[in-house]
Amino acid sequence: MSLFEWCQWLQHTRFATAISESDWLFPLIEGSHILTLPLSVGMILILDLRLLGIAFCDGPGGKLALNAMRWCKIGFAVMFLTGGLLLVTQAGKAYGNAFFRTKLIFLLLLGINAALYQKLFFPKMAQWDSAHGVPAGAKFCAGFSLLLWIGVIVCGRTMAYQF
Amino acid sequence: MSLLPLLQSVSEWAPIVFIRDSKYGMPAVQSFHLVGLTILLTTVVMLDLRLAGLGMRDYGLSWLARQLRPWTVGAIVLVMSSGLLIFLATPGKYVDSHPFRLKMALLCSALLFHFGVLRRFTAADSVAHPWVVNALVAFLSLTLWFGVGWSGRAIAFIP
């Protein structure tokens, strides 16, 4: 079975059709996916703006990361759960969609970017709070993250127009 | 002159027609709306979590409020201008919609509450109010703003 056939099978399982045919289940999952943006992507954007020196500059940066991270974990858990459920109900339609594919590539790149940041820069963040500025590498990660997360939102919104 | 014919003539204005009829016009405006919503609700959530004492506790309340304010105001401008464009492009979807009316009522309440009430509770760090009152104000703020979001989503599903 090809991946496309598997996606179509997935979309037509009883589990998937039960969600898409329910009057309230699909709107509830879709609404949760969108309204968890502030708790997940939004917190990351704030952190990116801080690292780039655009916002929150006279406060400790490392602490902003720690304060935001706790809520981010909950946010992203909800995002992946609701996003996964939405995908199951529309897998066949999403498979060939250029915006969906772009969104997945962006998410993969963002994952790699976040892992690199976590390994290279996160342990040193507490030191930046003093007079020393944010290193160029960390700023690059932040700018990359800012642009691609906005790209993820744009792709996610646009793909819905093509279903 | 009643409102609907006026709105319909605005919706035939060339720039609005361009947005509505070009392939990526509406998705682009909707994307601005969604990015604005993300920034706006993030600033609201951060401030309310801090007010209720549940998060961002490494920062002073009034400092956080001052830092967030320009982003909240900027995001409100972005969401409302993109929202107005969406409304003007397809007024027929909204004028008779019950969730849309609820959304507008909640939006007005949320704005009044944010700049009338919440602002006073976040202006100073001194513990002027008992925790329960602060938590209640934060809860009301979140309920109003997320109510705007949920009623916005409901427009697509409920007449």
Short mmCIF file of N, CA and C in Angstrom, two decimals, chain A:
data_model
loop_
_atom_site.label_atom_id
_atom_site.label_comp_id
_atom_site.label_asym_id
_atom_site.label_seq_id
_atom_site.Cartn_x
_atom_site.Cartn_y
_atom_site.Cartn_z
N MET A 1 0.85 -1.20 0.00
CA MET A 1 0.00 0.00 0.00
C MET A 1 0.88 1.25 0.00
N SER A 2 0.61 2.17 -0.92
CA SER A 2 1.40 3.41 -0.96
C SER A 2 0.98 4.33 0.18
N LEU A 3 1.79 5.36 0.43
CA LEU A 3 1.48 6.30 1.51
C LEU A 3 0.16 7.01 1.22
N PHE A 4 -0.07 7.33 -0.05
CA PHE A 4 -1.31 8.01 -0.43
C PHE A 4 -2.52 7.12 -0.15
N GLU A 5 -2.42 5.84 -0.52
CA GLU A 5 -3.53 4.91 -0.26
C GLU A 5 -3.77 4.77 1.24
N TRP A 6 -2.66 4.75 1.98
CA TRP A 6 -2.79 4.63 3.43
C TRP A 6 -3.51 5.85 4.01
N CYS A 7 -3.17 7.06 3.49
CA CYS A 7 -3.81 8.30 3.94
C CYS A 7 -5.32 8.25 3.65
N GLN A 8 -5.66 7.73 2.47
CA GLN A 8 -7.08 7.65 2.12
C GLN A 8 -7.81 6.65 3.01
N TRP A 9 -7.11 5.51 3.28
CA TRP A 9 -7.70 4.52 4.18
C TRP A 9 -7.95 5.14 5.56
N LEU A 10 -6.91 5.90 6.02
CA LEU A 10 -6.98 6.53 7.35
C LEU A 10 -8.19 7.47 7.44
N GLN A 11 -8.38 8.26 6.39
CA GLN A 11 -9.48 9.23 6.36
C GLN A 11 -10.84 8.54 6.42
N HIS A 12 -10.91 7.30 5.94
CA HIS A 12 -12.20 6.60 5.89
C HIS A 12 -12.38 5.56 6.99
N THR A 13 -11.47 5.54 7.95
CA THR A 13 -11.68 4.64 9.09
C THR A 13 -12.88 5.14 9.89
N ARG A 14 -13.46 4.25 10.68
CA ARG A 14 -14.64 4.65 11.47
C ARG A 14 -14.31 5.77 12.44
N PHE A 15 -13.09 5.70 12.99
CA PHE A 15 -12.63 6.73 13.93
C PHE A 15 -12.63 8.11 13.25
N ALA A 16 -12.06 8.18 12.03
CA ALA A 16 -11.95 9.47 11.32
C ALA A 16 -13.33 9.99 10.90
N THR A 17 -14.17 9.11 10.35
CA THR A 17 -15.48 9.59 9.90
C THR A 17 -16.36 10.00 11.08
N ALA A 18 -16.17 9.34 12.23
CA ALA A 18 -16.95 9.72 13.42
C ALA A 18 -16.64 11.17 13.81
N ILE A 19 -15.36 11.56 13.69
CA ILE A 19 -14.99 12.95 14.02
C ILE A 19 -15.52 13.92 12.97
N SER A 20 -15.28 13.58 11.68
CA SER A 20 -15.64 14.56 10.65
C SER A 20 -17.16 14.68 10.47
N GLU A 21 -17.90 13.64 10.85
CA GLU A 21 -19.36 13.73 10.69
C GLU A 21 -20.06 14.27 11.93
N SER A 22 -19.32 14.37 13.03
CA SER A 22 -19.93 14.89 14.25
C SER A 22 -20.18 16.40 14.12
N ASP A 23 -21.33 16.83 14.64
CA ASP A 23 -21.69 18.25 14.56
C ASP A 23 -20.76 19.13 15.38
N TRP A 24 -20.24 18.57 16.47
CA TRP A 24 -19.50 19.42 17.40
C TRP A 24 -18.04 19.00 17.57
N LEU A 25 -17.73 17.73 17.26
CA LEU A 25 -16.38 17.24 17.51
C LEU A 25 -15.33 17.92 16.63
N PHE A 26 -15.61 17.98 15.31
CA PHE A 26 -14.65 18.61 14.39
C PHE A 26 -14.45 20.10 14.72
N PRO A 27 -15.55 20.88 14.86
CA PRO A 27 -15.36 22.30 15.24
C PRO A 27 -14.60 22.47 16.55
N LEU A 28 -14.86 21.57 17.51
CA LEU A 28 -14.19 21.66 18.81
C LEU A 28 -12.68 21.43 18.66
N ILE A 29 -12.31 20.40 17.89
CA ILE A 29 -10.89 20.08 17.70
C ILE A 29 -10.20 21.18 16.89
N GLU A 30 -10.86 21.64 15.83
CA GLU A 30 -10.27 22.69 14.99
C GLU A 30 -10.11 23.99 15.78
N GLY A 31 -11.14 24.37 16.53
CA GLY A 31 -11.08 25.58 17.36
C GLY A 31 -9.97 25.49 18.39
N SER A 32 -9.83 24.32 19.02
CA SER A 32 -8.77 24.14 20.02
C SER A 32 -7.40 24.28 19.38
N HIS A 33 -7.28 23.73 18.15
CA HIS A 33 -6.00 23.81 17.45
C HIS A 33 -5.61 25.27 17.21
N ILE A 34 -6.58 26.07 16.77
CA ILE A 34 -6.30 27.47 16.48
C ILE A 34 -6.09 28.28 17.75
N LEU A 35 -6.92 28.05 18.76
CA LEU A 35 -6.86 28.89 19.96
C LEU A 35 -5.79 28.45 20.95
N THR A 36 -5.03 27.40 20.61
CA THR A 36 -3.87 27.05 21.42
C THR A 36 -2.61 27.70 20.83
N LEU A 37 -2.77 28.38 19.69
CA LEU A 37 -1.62 29.10 19.11
C LEU A 37 -0.92 30.02 20.12
N PRO A 38 -1.67 30.82 20.91
CA PRO A 38 -0.98 31.71 21.84
C PRO A 38 -0.14 30.97 22.87
N LEU A 39 -0.60 29.81 23.30
CA LEU A 39 0.11 29.08 24.35
C LEU A 39 1.32 28.32 23.81
N SER A 40 1.38 28.13 22.49
CA SER A 40 2.49 27.38 21.91
C SER A 40 3.36 28.31 21.05
N VAL A 41 2.92 28.56 19.82
CA VAL A 41 3.69 29.38 18.89
C VAL A 41 3.90 30.79 19.44
N GLY A 42 2.87 31.36 20.04
CA GLY A 42 2.95 32.73 20.54
C GLY A 42 4.07 32.92 21.55
N MET A 43 4.20 31.94 22.48
CA MET A 43 5.25 32.03 23.49
C MET A 43 6.64 31.98 22.84
N ILE A 44 6.77 31.14 21.78
CA ILE A 44 8.04 31.04 21.07
C ILE A 44 8.36 32.37 20.36
N LEU A 45 7.31 32.98 19.76
CA LEU A 45 7.52 34.25 19.06
C LEU A 45 8.02 35.33 20.02
N ILE A 46 7.45 35.35 21.24
CA ILE A 46 7.87 36.33 22.25
C ILE A 46 9.35 36.13 22.58
N LEU A 47 9.74 34.86 22.75
CA LEU A 47 11.12 34.53 23.06
C LEU A 47 12.04 34.94 21.91
N ASP A 48 11.60 34.67 20.67
CA ASP A 48 12.39 35.07 19.50
C ASP A 48 12.59 36.58 19.46
N LEU A 49 11.51 37.33 19.74
CA LEU A 49 11.60 38.79 19.73
C LEU A 49 12.58 39.28 20.79
N ARG A 50 12.58 38.61 21.94
CA ARG A 50 13.52 38.97 23.01
C ARG A 50 14.96 38.73 22.57
N LEU A 51 15.21 37.56 21.95
CA LEU A 51 16.57 37.22 21.52
C LEU A 51 17.06 38.16 20.42
N LEU A 52 16.12 38.58 19.56
CA LEU A 52 16.50 39.48 18.46
C LEU A 52 16.68 40.92 18.95
N GLY A 53 16.32 41.16 20.21
CA GLY A 53 16.47 42.50 20.76
C GLY A 53 15.36 43.45 20.35
N ILE A 54 14.19 42.90 19.99
CA ILE A 54 13.08 43.73 19.56
C ILE A 54 12.10 44.01 20.70
N ALA A 55 11.98 43.08 21.65
CA ALA A 55 11.04 43.27 22.76
C ALA A 55 11.63 42.74 24.07
N PHE A 56 11.14 43.25 25.19
CA PHE A 56 11.52 42.78 26.54
C PHE A 56 13.02 42.88 26.81
N CYS A 57 13.66 43.89 26.21
CA CYS A 57 15.12 43.89 26.24
C CYS A 57 15.71 44.22 27.60
N ASP A 58 15.01 44.99 28.42
CA ASP A 58 15.63 45.33 29.70
C ASP A 58 15.27 44.33 30.81
N GLY A 59 14.78 43.15 30.44
CA GLY A 59 14.51 42.11 31.43
C GLY A 59 15.41 40.93 31.20
N PRO A 60 15.54 40.05 32.21
CA PRO A 60 16.39 38.87 32.05
C PRO A 60 15.85 37.89 31.01
N GLY A 61 16.63 37.60 29.98
CA GLY A 61 16.18 36.76 28.88
C GLY A 61 16.06 35.29 29.24
N GLY A 62 17.03 34.79 30.01
CA GLY A 62 17.02 33.38 30.38
C GLY A 62 15.77 33.02 31.16
N LYS A 63 15.34 33.94 32.02
CA LYS A 63 14.16 33.67 32.83
C LYS A 63 12.89 33.68 32.00
N LEU A 64 12.88 34.55 30.96
CA LEU A 64 11.72 34.57 30.08
C LEU A 64 11.56 33.20 29.42
N ALA A 65 12.70 32.61 29.02
CA ALA A 65 12.66 31.29 28.38
C ALA A 65 12.08 30.26 29.34
N LEU A 66 12.58 30.27 30.60
CA LEU A 66 12.13 29.27 31.57
C LEU A 66 10.66 29.46 31.92
N ASN A 67 10.25 30.75 32.06
CA ASN A 67 8.85 31.04 32.40
C ASN A 67 7.91 30.61 31.27
N ALA A 68 8.36 30.87 30.04
CA ALA A 68 7.50 30.57 28.90
C ALA A 68 7.48 29.07 28.59
N MET A 69 8.63 28.42 28.78
CA MET A 69 8.78 27.01 28.41
C MET A 69 7.77 26.11 29.09
N ARG A 70 7.50 26.39 30.35
CA ARG A 70 6.58 25.56 31.12
C ARG A 70 5.20 25.53 30.44
N TRP A 71 4.75 26.70 29.96
CA TRP A 71 3.42 26.78 29.33
C TRP A 71 3.45 26.29 27.90
N CYS A 72 4.62 26.47 27.28
CA CYS A 72 4.81 25.99 25.92
C CYS A 72 4.60 24.49 25.80
N LYS A 73 5.10 23.75 26.78
CA LYS A 73 5.01 22.29 26.73
C LYS A 73 3.55 21.86 26.67
N ILE A 74 2.72 22.48 27.52
CA ILE A 74 1.28 22.17 27.50
C ILE A 74 0.69 22.55 26.15
N GLY A 75 1.05 23.76 25.69
CA GLY A 75 0.53 24.26 24.42
C GLY A 75 0.85 23.34 23.25
N PHE A 76 2.12 22.93 23.14
CA PHE A 76 2.50 22.09 22.01
C PHE A 76 1.91 20.69 22.12
N ALA A 77 1.71 20.19 23.35
CA ALA A 77 1.05 18.89 23.50
C ALA A 77 -0.36 18.95 22.91
N VAL A 78 -1.10 20.03 23.23
CA VAL A 78 -2.45 20.20 22.68
C VAL A 78 -2.39 20.37 21.16
N MET A 79 -1.41 21.15 20.68
CA MET A 79 -1.26 21.39 19.24
C MET A 79 -1.07 20.10 18.47
N PHE A 80 -0.14 19.23 18.93
CA PHE A 80 0.15 18.00 18.20
C PHE A 80 -1.01 17.02 18.29
N LEU A 81 -1.68 16.97 19.45
CA LEU A 81 -2.83 16.08 19.60
C LEU A 81 -3.97 16.50 18.66
N THR A 82 -4.36 17.80 18.73
CA THR A 82 -5.47 18.26 17.89
C THR A 82 -5.08 18.27 16.41
N GLY A 83 -3.83 18.64 16.11
CA GLY A 83 -3.36 18.63 14.73
C GLY A 83 -3.37 17.22 14.17
N GLY A 84 -2.95 16.25 14.98
CA GLY A 84 -2.95 14.85 14.55
C GLY A 84 -4.36 14.37 14.25
N LEU A 85 -5.31 14.74 15.12
CA LEU A 85 -6.70 14.34 14.91
C LEU A 85 -7.28 14.97 13.64
N LEU A 86 -6.96 16.26 13.42
CA LEU A 86 -7.43 16.94 12.20
C LEU A 86 -6.86 16.26 10.97
N LEU A 87 -5.58 15.86 11.06
CA LEU A 87 -4.93 15.21 9.92
C LEU A 87 -5.59 13.87 9.61
N VAL A 88 -5.90 13.10 10.67
CA VAL A 88 -6.54 11.80 10.47
C VAL A 88 -7.84 11.94 9.68
N THR A 89 -8.62 13.00 10.01
CA THR A 89 -9.92 13.15 9.34
C THR A 89 -9.78 13.66 7.91
N GLN A 90 -8.60 14.20 7.54
CA GLN A 90 -8.45 14.79 6.21
C GLN A 90 -7.19 14.31 5.50
N ALA A 91 -6.68 13.14 5.94
CA ALA A 91 -5.37 12.66 5.47
C ALA A 91 -5.29 12.59 3.94
N GLY A 92 -6.34 12.06 3.31
CA GLY A 92 -6.34 11.90 1.85
C GLY A 92 -6.24 13.23 1.13
N LYS A 93 -6.95 14.24 1.67
CA LYS A 93 -6.94 15.57 1.05
C LYS A 93 -5.63 16.29 1.33
N ALA A 94 -5.08 16.07 2.55
CA ALA A 94 -3.86 16.78 2.94
C ALA A 94 -2.64 16.25 2.18
N TYR A 95 -2.65 14.95 1.86
CA TYR A 95 -1.47 14.29 1.29
C TYR A 95 -0.83 15.08 0.14
N GLY A 96 -1.62 15.45 -0.85
CA GLY A 96 -1.06 16.09 -2.04
C GLY A 96 -1.02 17.61 -1.96
N ASN A 97 -1.48 18.17 -0.84
CA ASN A 97 -1.60 19.62 -0.74
C ASN A 97 -0.24 20.30 -0.53
N ALA A 98 0.09 21.23 -1.41
CA ALA A 98 1.41 21.87 -1.36
C ALA A 98 1.62 22.64 -0.06
N PHE A 99 0.54 23.30 0.44
CA PHE A 99 0.69 24.07 1.68
C PHE A 99 0.88 23.16 2.88
N PHE A 100 0.19 22.00 2.86
CA PHE A 100 0.37 21.06 3.96
C PHE A 100 1.80 20.52 3.96
N ARG A 101 2.31 20.18 2.77
CA ARG A 101 3.68 19.66 2.68
C ARG A 101 4.69 20.70 3.13
N THR A 102 4.45 21.97 2.72
CA THR A 102 5.35 23.05 3.15
C THR A 102 5.31 23.19 4.67
N LYS A 103 4.09 23.11 5.22
CA LYS A 103 3.95 23.23 6.68
C LYS A 103 4.75 22.13 7.39
N LEU A 104 4.68 20.89 6.89
CA LEU A 104 5.42 19.79 7.51
C LEU A 104 6.93 20.02 7.43
N ILE A 105 7.41 20.50 6.25
CA ILE A 105 8.84 20.77 6.10
C ILE A 105 9.28 21.87 7.07
N PHE A 106 8.46 22.93 7.17
CA PHE A 106 8.76 24.01 8.12
C PHE A 106 8.84 23.46 9.55
N LEU A 107 7.88 22.60 9.91
CA LEU A 107 7.86 22.04 11.27
C LEU A 107 9.11 21.21 11.54
N LEU A 108 9.52 20.44 10.53
CA LEU A 108 10.72 19.62 10.66
C LEU A 108 11.94 20.52 10.88
N LEU A 109 12.07 21.57 10.04
CA LEU A 109 13.19 22.50 10.16
C LEU A 109 13.17 23.21 11.52
N LEU A 110 11.96 23.56 11.98
CA LEU A 110 11.84 24.23 13.28
C LEU A 110 12.26 23.29 14.41
N GLY A 111 11.95 22.01 14.26
CA GLY A 111 12.36 21.02 15.26
C GLY A 111 13.88 20.93 15.34
N ILE A 112 14.53 20.87 14.18
CA ILE A 112 15.99 20.81 14.14
C ILE A 112 16.58 22.09 14.74
N ASN A 113 16.01 23.23 14.35
CA ASN A 113 16.46 24.54 14.86
C ASN A 113 16.35 24.60 16.38
N ALA A 114 15.21 24.13 16.91
CA ALA A 114 15.00 24.16 18.36
C ALA A 114 15.96 23.23 19.08
N ALA A 115 16.23 22.05 18.48
CA ALA A 115 17.17 21.10 19.10
C ALA A 115 18.58 21.68 19.14
N LEU A 116 18.98 22.32 18.02
CA LEU A 116 20.29 22.96 17.97
C LEU A 116 20.40 24.05 19.02
N TYR A 117 19.37 24.89 19.10
CA TYR A 117 19.37 25.99 20.06
C TYR A 117 19.50 25.46 21.49
N GLN A 118 18.71 24.40 21.76
CA GLN A 118 18.69 23.79 23.09
C GLN A 118 20.09 23.31 23.48
N LYS A 119 20.79 22.73 22.51
CA LYS A 119 22.11 22.15 22.79
C LYS A 119 23.19 23.23 22.85
N LEU A 120 23.17 24.17 21.91
CA LEU A 120 24.26 25.14 21.79
C LEU A 120 24.11 26.34 22.71
N PHE A 121 22.88 26.87 22.80
CA PHE A 121 22.73 28.18 23.44
C PHE A 121 21.97 28.17 24.76
N PHE A 122 21.02 27.24 24.91
CA PHE A 122 20.16 27.29 26.09
C PHE A 122 20.93 27.28 27.42
N PRO A 123 21.96 26.40 27.55
CA PRO A 123 22.68 26.36 28.83
C PRO A 123 23.38 27.67 29.17
N LYS A 124 23.67 28.50 28.14
CA LYS A 124 24.43 29.74 28.39
C LYS A 124 23.52 30.95 28.59
N MET A 125 22.20 30.74 28.46
CA MET A 125 21.30 31.90 28.44
C MET A 125 21.38 32.77 29.68
N ALA A 126 21.62 32.14 30.85
CA ALA A 126 21.64 32.90 32.10
C ALA A 126 22.75 33.95 32.08
N GLN A 127 23.85 33.65 31.35
CA GLN A 127 24.99 34.60 31.31
C GLN A 127 24.67 35.84 30.48
N TRP A 128 23.74 35.72 29.52
CA TRP A 128 23.45 36.86 28.65
C TRP A 128 22.71 37.98 29.38
N ASP A 129 22.16 37.62 30.56
CA ASP A 129 21.35 38.61 31.26
C ASP A 129 22.18 39.78 31.75
N SER A 130 23.46 39.52 31.94
CA SER A 130 24.32 40.62 32.39
C SER A 130 24.62 41.55 31.20
N ALA A 131 25.75 42.17 31.23
CA ALA A 131 26.04 43.16 30.18
C ALA A 131 26.21 42.52 28.80
N HIS A 132 26.60 41.23 28.78
CA HIS A 132 26.87 40.59 27.50
C HIS A 132 25.60 40.41 26.67
N GLY A 133 25.71 40.66 25.38
CA GLY A 133 24.57 40.54 24.49
C GLY A 133 24.34 39.11 24.05
N VAL A 134 23.30 38.92 23.27
CA VAL A 134 22.97 37.60 22.72
C VAL A 134 23.91 37.33 21.54
N PRO A 135 24.57 36.13 21.50
CA PRO A 135 25.48 35.85 20.38
C PRO A 135 24.76 35.78 19.04
N ALA A 136 25.51 36.02 17.96
CA ALA A 136 24.92 36.09 16.62
C ALA A 136 24.23 34.78 16.25
N GLY A 137 24.81 33.65 16.65
CA GLY A 137 24.22 32.34 16.32
C GLY A 137 22.83 32.19 16.91
N ALA A 138 22.69 32.63 18.16
CA ALA A 138 21.39 32.53 18.83
C ALA A 138 20.37 33.45 18.16
N LYS A 139 20.86 34.62 17.72
CA LYS A 139 19.96 35.55 17.03
C LYS A 139 19.50 34.96 15.70
N PHE A 140 20.42 34.25 15.04
CA PHE A 140 20.05 33.63 13.77
C PHE A 140 18.96 32.59 14.00
N CYS A 141 19.14 31.75 15.02
CA CYS A 141 18.12 30.73 15.36
C CYS A 141 16.78 31.40 15.62
N ALA A 142 16.81 32.53 16.35
CA ALA A 142 15.57 33.22 16.71
C ALA A 142 14.87 33.78 15.47
N GLY A 143 15.64 34.40 14.58
CA GLY A 143 15.07 34.96 13.35
C GLY A 143 14.47 33.88 12.47
N PHE A 144 15.21 32.76 12.36
CA PHE A 144 14.76 31.61 11.59
C PHE A 144 13.43 31.09 12.15
N SER A 145 13.40 30.95 13.48
CA SER A 145 12.20 30.47 14.15
C SER A 145 11.01 31.41 13.93
N LEU A 146 11.26 32.72 14.07
CA LEU A 146 10.20 33.72 13.91
C LEU A 146 9.56 33.63 12.52
N LEU A 147 10.42 33.59 11.49
CA LEU A 147 9.90 33.56 10.11
C LEU A 147 9.17 32.26 9.81
N LEU A 148 9.77 31.13 10.22
CA LEU A 148 9.16 29.85 9.87
C LEU A 148 7.87 29.58 10.64
N TRP A 149 7.79 30.04 11.90
CA TRP A 149 6.53 29.83 12.63
C TRP A 149 5.40 30.63 12.00
N ILE A 150 5.72 31.86 11.54
CA ILE A 150 4.69 32.63 10.84
C ILE A 150 4.31 31.89 9.56
N GLY A 151 5.32 31.30 8.89
CA GLY A 151 5.06 30.49 7.70
C GLY A 151 4.15 29.31 7.99
N VAL A 152 4.33 28.68 9.14
CA VAL A 152 3.49 27.54 9.52
C VAL A 152 2.03 27.99 9.67
N ILE A 153 1.82 29.15 10.31
CA ILE A 153 0.46 29.68 10.48
C ILE A 153 -0.16 29.98 9.12
N VAL A 154 0.62 30.64 8.25
CA VAL A 154 0.11 31.00 6.92
C VAL A 154 -0.25 29.73 6.12
N CYS A 155 0.63 28.74 6.13
CA CYS A 155 0.36 27.49 5.39
C CYS A 155 -0.85 26.77 5.97
N GLY A 156 -0.93 26.72 7.30
CA GLY A 156 -2.05 26.03 7.94
C GLY A 156 -3.38 26.68 7.58
N ARG A 157 -3.39 28.02 7.55
CA ARG A 157 -4.64 28.73 7.24
C ARG A 157 -5.00 28.55 5.76
N THR A 158 -3.97 28.62 4.91
CA THR A 158 -4.23 28.59 3.47
C THR A 158 -4.66 27.20 3.01
N MET A 159 -4.09 26.13 3.59
CA MET A 159 -4.46 24.78 3.14
C MET A 159 -5.95 24.51 3.35
N ALA A 160 -6.52 25.11 4.38
CA ALA A 160 -7.94 24.89 4.67
C ALA A 160 -8.83 25.42 3.54
N TYR A 161 -8.31 26.43 2.79
CA TYR A 161 -9.08 26.98 1.67
C TYR A 161 -9.14 26.03 0.49
N GLN A 162 -8.23 25.05 0.47
CA GLN A 162 -8.14 24.17 -0.70
C GLN A 162 -8.79 22.82 -0.48
N PHE A 163 -9.37 22.62 0.73
CA PHE A 163 -10.01 21.32 1.00
C PHE A 163 -11.45 21.32 0.49
#
